[in-house]
Coordinates of C-alpha atoms and ligand atoms in Angstrom, one line a residue:
X1 CA -19.5 44.9 -3.6
X2 CA -20.4 41.5 -4.7
X3 CA -20.3 38.3 -3.0
X4 CA -18.0 35.2 -3.0
X5 CA -20.9 32.9 -3.6
X6 CA -23.1 34.1 -6.4
X7 CA -26.8 33.4 -6.5
X8 CA -29.0 34.0 -9.2
X9 CA -33.0 34.6 -8.6
X10 CA -35.4 34.5 -11.8
X11 CA -39.1 35.3 -11.1
X12 CA -41.8 34.4 -13.2
X13 CA -44.6 37.1 -13.9
X14 CA -47.7 36.4 -12.2
X15 CA -49.0 35.2 -8.7
X16 CA -50.6 36.9 -5.6
X17 CA -49.6 37.1 -2.4
X18 CA -52.3 35.3 0.2
X19 CA -52.1 33.1 3.3
X20 CA -50.6 33.7 6.7
X21 CA -47.1 34.7 6.5
X22 CA -44.3 34.7 9.5
X23 CA -41.1 36.8 8.5
X24 CA -37.9 36.3 10.7
X25 CA -37.3 38.3 13.8
X26 CA -36.6 42.2 14.0
X27 CA -32.5 42.4 12.7
X28 CA -32.0 45.7 15.2
X29 CA -33.5 44.1 17.8
X30 CA -31.7 40.8 17.8
X31 CA -28.4 42.6 17.7
X32 CA -29.0 44.9 20.7
X33 CA -30.5 41.5 22.7
X34 CA -27.2 39.1 21.4
X35 CA -24.9 42.6 22.7
X36 CA -26.7 43.3 25.9
X37 CA -26.9 39.6 26.7
X38 CA -23.5 38.9 27.0
X39 CA -22.4 41.6 28.6
X40 CA -25.0 42.0 31.6
X41 CA -25.2 39.4 34.7
X42 CA -26.9 36.4 34.3
X43 CA -28.5 34.3 31.5
X44 CA -30.2 36.1 28.6
X45 CA -32.7 34.0 26.5
X46 CA -33.5 35.1 23.3
X47 CA -36.8 33.6 21.8
X48 CA -37.7 34.4 17.9
X49 CA -33.7 36.0 17.2
X50 CA -32.9 36.4 13.5
X51 CA -30.7 33.4 12.2
X52 CA -29.6 35.7 9.5
X53 CA -25.8 36.4 8.7
X54 CA -25.6 39.6 10.4
X55 CA -26.3 38.6 13.4
X56 CA -24.9 35.5 13.4
X57 CA -22.0 37.8 13.0
X58 CA -23.1 39.4 16.1
X59 CA -23.1 36.4 17.6
X60 CA -19.9 34.9 16.5
X61 CA -18.2 38.3 17.7
X62 CA -19.0 37.7 21.2
X63 CA -18.4 33.3 21.1
X64 CA -14.9 35.2 20.2
X65 CA -14.9 37.1 23.5
X66 CA -15.2 33.9 24.9
X67 CA -19.2 34.5 25.7
X68 CA -21.1 31.0 26.0
X69 CA -23.5 31.2 23.7
X70 CA -26.5 28.1 22.9
X71 CA -29.1 27.5 20.2
X72 CA -31.7 25.3 20.8
X73 CA -34.1 25.6 18.0
X74 CA -35.8 29.0 18.2
X75 CA -34.1 29.8 21.6
X76 CA -30.8 31.8 22.6
X77 CA -29.5 31.7 25.4
X78 CA -26.2 33.9 26.3
X79 CA -24.4 33.1 29.7
X80 CA -24.1 36.9 30.1
X81 CA -20.4 37.8 31.0
X82 CA -20.9 41.0 32.8
X83 CA -19.8 44.6 31.5
X84 CA -16.2 43.7 32.3
X85 CA -15.8 40.1 31.4
X86 CA -15.6 40.3 27.7
X87 CA -12.2 38.7 26.9
X88 CA -9.6 39.5 23.8
X89 CA -9.4 37.9 20.5
X90 CA -5.8 36.5 19.1
X91 CA -7.4 37.6 15.7
X92 CA -9.5 40.7 14.2
X93 CA -13.2 40.2 14.5
X94 CA -14.8 39.9 11.1
X95 CA -18.1 41.4 11.0
X96 CA -19.0 40.4 7.2
X97 CA -21.7 42.9 5.7
X98 CA -23.2 44.2 9.0
X99 CA -22.7 47.4 9.5
X100 CA -24.8 47.3 12.4
X101 CA -22.8 45.0 14.2
X102 CA -19.4 47.4 13.1
X103 CA -21.0 51.0 14.2
X104 CA -22.5 49.2 17.7
X105 CA -19.5 46.9 18.5
X106 CA -16.8 50.2 18.1
X107 CA -18.9 51.8 21.0
X108 CA -19.1 48.8 23.2
X109 CA -14.9 47.9 22.4
X110 CA -14.0 51.4 23.2
X111 CA -14.5 51.1 26.7
X112 CA -12.8 47.4 27.2
X113 CA -9.4 47.0 28.7
X114 CA -7.7 45.2 25.7
X115 CA -7.3 46.4 22.0
X116 CA -9.7 45.1 18.9
X117 CA -9.4 44.7 15.2
X118 CA -12.3 44.8 13.4
X119 CA -12.8 43.8 9.9
X120 CA -16.0 42.9 6.9
X121 CA -16.4 41.9 4.0
X122 CA -15.6 44.0 0.7
X123 CA -19.4 46.4 1.0
X124 CA -18.6 46.8 4.6
X125 CA -15.2 47.5 4.1
X126 CA -16.6 50.9 2.2
X127 CA -18.7 52.3 4.8
X128 CA -18.3 55.3 6.7
X129 CA -16.9 55.1 10.6
X130 CA -15.7 58.6 11.1
X131 CA -19.1 59.5 12.3
X132 CA -18.6 57.0 14.8
X133 CA -15.1 57.2 15.8
X134 CA -15.2 61.0 15.8
X135 CA -17.6 61.4 19.1
X136 CA -15.6 58.4 20.8
X137 CA -12.4 60.2 20.7
X138 CA -14.3 62.7 22.0
X139 CA -14.9 61.1 24.7
X140 CA -11.5 59.6 25.6
X141 CA -11.2 56.2 23.2
X142 CA -8.9 55.5 21.3
X143 CA -9.4 54.3 17.5
X144 CA -7.6 54.5 14.1
X145 CA -9.1 53.4 10.7
X146 CA -8.1 53.9 7.2
X147 CA -7.4 57.3 5.5
X148 CA -10.5 56.7 3.8
X149 CA -12.1 56.5 7.3
X150 CA -13.2 53.5 6.5
X151 CA -12.5 49.2 8.2
X152 CA -10.3 47.9 9.7
X153 CA -10.8 50.0 13.2
X154 CA -8.1 49.6 15.1
X155 CA -9.3 49.7 18.7
X156 CA -7.0 50.4 21.4
X157 CA -8.5 49.1 25.3
X158 CA -7.7 50.3 28.8
X159 CA -8.9 54.3 28.0
X160 CA -10.9 56.1 30.7
X161 CA -14.0 57.2 28.8
X162 CA -15.6 60.5 29.8
X163 CA -19.3 61.6 29.1
X164 CA -20.0 64.1 26.2
X165 CA -22.8 66.0 24.8
X166 CA -23.2 65.2 21.6
X167 CA -25.6 66.4 18.9
X168 CA -25.6 64.1 15.9
X169 CA -24.8 65.2 12.4
X170 CA -26.6 62.8 10.8
X171 CA -29.8 60.8 11.4
X172 CA -28.3 57.5 12.6
X173 CA -29.8 55.3 15.0
X174 CA -26.4 53.4 14.8
X175 CA -24.4 56.0 16.1
X176 CA -27.1 56.9 18.7
X177 CA -26.6 53.0 19.7
X178 CA -22.7 52.9 19.6
X179 CA -22.4 56.5 21.6
X180 CA -25.1 55.0 24.5
X181 CA -23.2 51.3 24.3
X182 CA -19.4 53.9 25.4
X183 CA -21.7 55.7 27.5
X184 CA -22.4 52.5 29.9
X185 CA -18.4 52.4 30.4
X186 CA -18.0 56.1 30.5
X187 CA -16.7 58.4 34.2
X188 CA -20.0 60.3 33.7
X189 CA -23.2 60.6 32.0
X190 CA -23.4 60.8 28.1
X191 CA -25.9 62.7 26.6
X192 CA -27.0 62.2 22.8
X193 CA -29.4 64.8 21.0
X194 CA -31.0 63.5 17.6
X195 CA -32.5 66.4 15.9
X196 CA -34.6 63.7 13.9
X197 CA -36.2 60.6 15.7
X198 CA -34.7 57.3 14.7
X199 CA -35.4 54.0 16.0
X200 CA -35.1 53.6 19.9
X201 CA -34.8 49.7 20.2
X202 CA -31.0 50.7 22.2
X203 CA -33.1 52.7 24.7
X204 CA -36.5 50.4 24.8
X205 CA -33.7 47.3 25.5
X206 CA -31.8 49.1 28.3
X207 CA -34.9 49.6 30.2
X208 CA -35.5 45.6 29.6
X209 CA -31.8 45.2 31.2
X210 CA -32.3 47.4 34.0
X211 CA -30.4 50.3 33.1
X212 CA -32.8 53.1 31.5
X213 CA -31.9 55.9 29.7
X214 CA -33.8 59.5 30.0
X215 CA -35.3 61.2 27.1
X216 CA -36.1 64.4 27.1
X217 CA -37.7 65.8 24.2
X218 CA -34.1 65.5 21.4
X219 CA -31.9 64.8 24.3
X220 CA -30.7 61.1 25.7
X221 CA -29.2 60.6 28.5
X222 CA -27.4 57.1 29.7
X223 CA -25.7 57.0 33.2
X224 CA -22.3 54.8 33.2
X225 CA -23.5 51.4 34.4
X226 CA -22.6 49.1 37.6
X227 CA -24.1 46.1 36.1
X228 CA -27.1 44.9 33.5
X229 CA -29.3 42.2 34.1
X230 CA -29.8 39.5 31.9
X231 CA -33.2 39.1 31.0
X232 CA -36.0 37.3 28.3
X233 CA -37.0 38.1 25.1
X234 CA -38.9 37.5 22.4
X235 CA -38.4 39.0 19.5
X236 CA -40.9 40.5 17.1
X237 CA -40.8 40.0 12.9
X238 CA -38.8 42.3 11.3
X239 CA -41.1 45.1 9.5
X240 CA -38.1 45.5 7.2
X241 CA -38.6 41.8 5.8
X242 CA -42.1 42.3 5.9
X243 CA -42.0 44.9 3.4
X244 CA -41.4 43.0 0.7
X245 CA -44.9 41.4 1.2
X246 CA -46.8 44.9 2.0
X247 CA -45.2 46.0 -1.0
X248 CA -46.4 42.8 -3.3
X249 CA -49.7 42.2 -2.0
X250 CA -50.5 46.2 -2.6
X251 CA -49.5 45.9 -6.8
X252 CA -50.4 42.2 -7.7
X253 CA -54.2 42.1 -8.2
X254 CA -56.9 40.0 -6.0
X255 CA -53.6 39.6 -2.9
X256 CA -54.8 39.3 0.7
X257 CA -52.3 38.9 3.1
X258 CA -51.8 38.8 6.9
X259 CA -48.2 39.7 8.0
X260 CA -47.9 37.9 11.5
X261 CA -46.8 39.8 14.8
X262 CA -44.9 42.0 13.6
X263 CA -42.7 44.8 15.6
X264 CA -44.2 48.4 14.6
X265 CA -42.1 50.5 16.5
X266 CA -42.9 54.3 15.6
X267 CA -39.7 55.3 15.0
X268 CA -39.7 52.4 12.4
X269 CA -43.2 51.8 10.9
X270 CA -43.2 55.2 8.7
X271 CA -43.2 52.7 5.6
X272 CA -47.0 51.7 6.8
X273 CA -47.6 55.3 6.5
X274 CA -46.4 56.1 2.9
X275 CA -47.6 53.4 1.8
X276 CA -51.2 54.2 2.9
X277 CA -50.4 57.7 1.6
X278 CA -49.9 56.3 -1.5
X279 CA -53.9 54.8 -1.2
X280 CA -52.8 50.6 0.0
X281 CA -54.7 49.2 1.9
X282 CA -53.1 48.2 5.8
X283 CA -54.7 47.1 8.5
X284 CA -53.3 46.8 11.8
X285 CA -55.3 43.5 13.8
X286 CA -54.6 42.1 17.1
X287 CA -52.0 45.2 18.5
X288 CA -49.8 44.6 21.4
X289 CA -46.2 45.2 23.4
X290 CA -44.1 42.3 23.3
X291 CA -40.5 42.7 25.1
X292 CA -41.3 46.4 25.5
X293 CA -41.9 46.9 21.7
X294 CA -45.4 47.3 20.1
X295 CA -46.4 44.5 17.5
X296 CA -49.3 43.6 15.2
X297 CA -50.4 41.2 12.2
X298 CA -50.2 43.6 9.7
X299 CA -53.0 42.6 7.0
X300 CA -52.5 43.8 3.1
X301 CA -54.8 43.7 0.2
X302 CA -54.5 44.6 -3.6
X303 CA -55.6 48.2 -4.2
X304 CA -54.4 50.8 -7.1
X305 CA -51.2 53.2 -5.8
X306 CA -51.1 56.9 -6.5
X307 CA -47.4 58.5 -6.8
X308 CA -47.0 61.2 -3.8
X309 CA -43.9 63.1 -2.6
X310 CA -42.7 61.4 0.5
X311 CA -42.5 63.7 3.2
X312 CA -39.0 64.6 4.4
X313 CA -39.9 63.8 8.2
X314 CA -40.5 60.0 7.6
X315 CA -37.4 59.0 5.4
X316 CA -35.5 58.2 8.9
X317 CA -38.2 55.9 10.4
X318 CA -38.5 54.4 6.7
X319 CA -34.8 54.2 6.0
X320 CA -34.3 50.4 5.0
X321 CA -37.7 49.9 3.1
X322 CA -37.2 52.3 -0.1
X323 CA -36.2 50.0 -2.4
X324 CA -39.1 48.5 -1.8
X325 CA -41.2 51.7 -1.6
X326 CA -39.4 52.6 -5.2
X327 CA -41.0 49.4 -6.4
X328 CA -44.3 50.1 -5.6
X329 CA -44.0 53.7 -6.6
X330 CA -43.1 51.9 -10.5
X331 CA -46.6 50.5 -10.0
X332 CA -48.6 54.1 -9.1
X333 CA -49.9 55.8 -11.0
X334 CA -48.4 59.2 -11.8
X335 CA -44.6 60.8 -9.4
X336 CA -43.4 59.6 -6.7
X337 CA -40.2 62.1 -5.4
X338 CA -38.4 61.4 -2.2
X339 CA -36.0 63.9 -1.2
X340 CA -33.8 64.1 2.0
X341 CA -32.7 60.5 1.8
X342 CA -28.9 60.6 1.2
X343 CA -28.0 58.3 3.7
X344 CA -29.5 55.5 1.4
X345 CA -25.9 56.0 -0.9
X346 CA -23.7 55.3 2.2
X347 CA -25.9 51.8 3.1
X348 CA -25.0 48.2 1.5
X349 CA -24.9 49.6 -1.7
X350 CA -25.4 52.9 -3.2
X351 CA -29.1 51.9 -3.0
X352 CA -30.4 55.3 -4.9
X353 CA -27.9 54.3 -8.0
X354 CA -28.9 50.9 -8.0
X355 CA -32.4 51.2 -7.9
X356 CA -31.8 53.6 -10.6
X357 CA -30.1 51.6 -12.7
X358 CA -32.4 48.2 -11.8
X359 CA -35.5 50.1 -12.3
X360 CA -34.2 51.7 -16.0
X361 CA -32.8 48.0 -16.8
X362 CA -37.0 47.4 -16.5
X363 CA -38.4 50.3 -18.6
X364 CA -39.4 52.4 -15.6
X365 CA -38.6 56.1 -15.6
X366 CA -36.4 56.7 -12.4
X367 CA -34.3 59.3 -12.1
X368 CA -31.5 59.1 -8.9
X369 CA -31.4 63.1 -7.9
X370 CA -28.2 63.9 -4.8
X371 CA -30.7 62.9 -2.0
X372 CA -33.0 60.9 -3.3
X373 CA -35.4 59.7 -6.4
X374 CA -37.6 60.9 -8.6
X375 CA -40.0 57.9 -10.3
X376 CA -43.0 57.9 -13.1
X377 CA -45.6 55.1 -12.7
X378 CA -45.6 52.9 -15.7
X379 CA -45.2 48.9 -16.2
X380 CA -42.2 46.7 -15.4
X381 CA -40.5 44.6 -18.7
X382 CA -38.6 41.8 -18.0
X383 CA -35.2 41.6 -18.0
X384 CA -31.8 41.2 -15.4
X385 CA -30.6 43.5 -12.8
X386 CA -28.2 43.4 -10.7
X387 CA -28.5 43.8 -6.7
X388 CA -24.4 44.5 -6.4
X389 CA -24.6 42.1 -2.9
X390 CA -27.1 44.1 -1.4
X391 CA -30.0 42.2 0.1
X392 CA -32.5 44.7 0.2
X393 CA -32.2 45.5 -3.5
X394 CA -32.3 41.4 -4.6
X395 CA -35.6 41.4 -3.1
X396 CA -37.1 44.5 -4.3
X397 CA -37.1 43.5 -7.7
X398 CA -37.6 39.5 -6.8
X399 CA -41.2 42.0 -5.9
X400 CA -41.0 43.8 -9.3
X401 CA -40.8 40.4 -11.2
X402 CA -44.0 39.3 -10.4
X403 CA -45.8 42.5 -11.9
X404 CA -43.4 42.9 -14.7
X405 CA -44.1 41.3 -18.7
X406 CA -41.7 39.0 -18.8
X407 CA -39.6 37.1 -16.1
X408 CA -36.8 39.2 -14.2
X409 CA -33.5 37.7 -13.4
X410 CA -31.8 39.0 -10.5
X411 CA -28.0 38.6 -10.2
X412 CA -25.4 39.0 -7.0
X413 CA -28.2 37.6 -4.7
X414 CA -26.7 35.3 -1.8
X415 CA -26.4 38.1 0.6
X416 CA -30.4 37.8 1.4
X417 CA -29.3 35.5 3.8
X418 CA -28.0 38.4 6.0
X419 CA -31.7 39.8 6.9
X420 CA -34.0 37.3 5.7
X421 CA -32.7 33.1 5.5
X422 CA -35.6 31.6 3.9
X423 CA -36.5 34.2 1.4
X424 CA -37.3 31.9 -1.7
X425 CA -39.5 29.4 0.8
X426 CA -41.2 32.2 2.2
X427 CA -42.0 33.7 -1.0
X428 CA -42.8 30.6 -2.8
X429 CA -45.2 30.2 0.0
X430 CA -47.2 33.4 -0.2
X431 CA -47.0 33.4 -4.4
X432 CA -44.8 34.5 -5.6
X433 CA -42.8 32.2 -8.7
X434 CA -39.5 32.6 -7.7
X435 CA -36.4 29.9 -8.4
X436 CA -32.6 30.5 -6.9
X437 CA -29.6 28.6 -8.5
Ligands
S3P501 C1 -30.4 50.5 11.7 C2 -30.1 51.4 11.1 C3 -29.7 52.0 10.4 C4 -30.4 51.2 9.5 C5 -29.6 49.5 9.9 C6 -30.4 49.3 10.6 C7 -29.7 49.9 13.3 O1 -28.5 52.7 10.0 O2 -30.4 51.4 8.4 O3 -30.1 48.9 8.8 O4 -30.1 48.9 13.8 O5 -29.5 50.8 13.8 P1 -28.3 54.0 10.6 O6 -28.1 54.2 11.6 O7 -26.6 54.0 9.4 O8 -29.0 55.2 9.8

């Protein structure tokens, strides 16, 4: 799971988080804008596209399939090829570390006339793919993977997809989005039932591309598409990246920071609610809608936190923020309990184990359970932790270093570039004493 380009972070204790911070564009929204822009008719422009390794993997995949994509400064311009205009590639499509790319693209490619092979890095090659392959097969797709249910995935083109009604066995926006993308190419409507709400960026963005889905309670229906229409998308800053500074400001005395233009979609924002339940001082200013997504400036000031039992209903809506939340819990008074979060074991790393190991190495009493974590608030010692090539583990422990009693060294941090290019510079400017080598 370690990256081929090892990078080590060192964080010295002290400092506070202050000023105005603009974190990079939302990863989930950037992926979806690129995918829909590529298969739309006419031009799509994307302002604020995340230039991280994961979303660049999606961009390169479409370039490989002959889509014209241009970048000037902060603007991406895509010349859409239409629903059936993608071209076969003569080699496998490498999606690097990106789970979102591989799950969504499997759905999109299942409906094409040509064959495709999807591969990725050491971590991606271990992640579960049957959750998308099984329902796509029920739709009539022809897809194979390894016996372990992992990449490489071989997709045979030229299949006629039928719509199905599918109740998702896991709360996964990647699975839902995969089926909605395949549903564009089916002969009849596709219905996805999500028992628990997951991020709805695909549904919102399909409306922007003039192919709205219908939602009736927990049931989402997509009709076969004759065309999507290219549009202008303005991507908000990523709340999952902002989360590290929200926690850092909450635990470092005298902090007072404004995070600008952050997406606060109600299917993504539970981290704010969890932190507020713990006593964090967070206010939302200048709330507005941008390209169909709610955004705000988030102001965070230091405050003493208290441990809580995190409501299970909030878990899917804060799923990527738990590494950061665990660091907040380690600084809170008393115990924090998380349950209902077994999905954390199949992310870029087993995040329950990686966080338990790292927190323990830094002197915190943390115990991973099968589907969650129990953390006693305490004081971080200095020491060394391994991020296992997982971007969010690396950044969470960088935040911990600010309040430790001695420097913290974090190994294997190169993959921070998958979601947060420029993290070191933004963190330094915000007040973190961090170096990389
Ligand atoms: C994502 C969905 C979530 C999340 C991932 C991005 C998406 O994954 O963890 O970082 O963009 O749809 P799951 O669908 O596996 O929960």
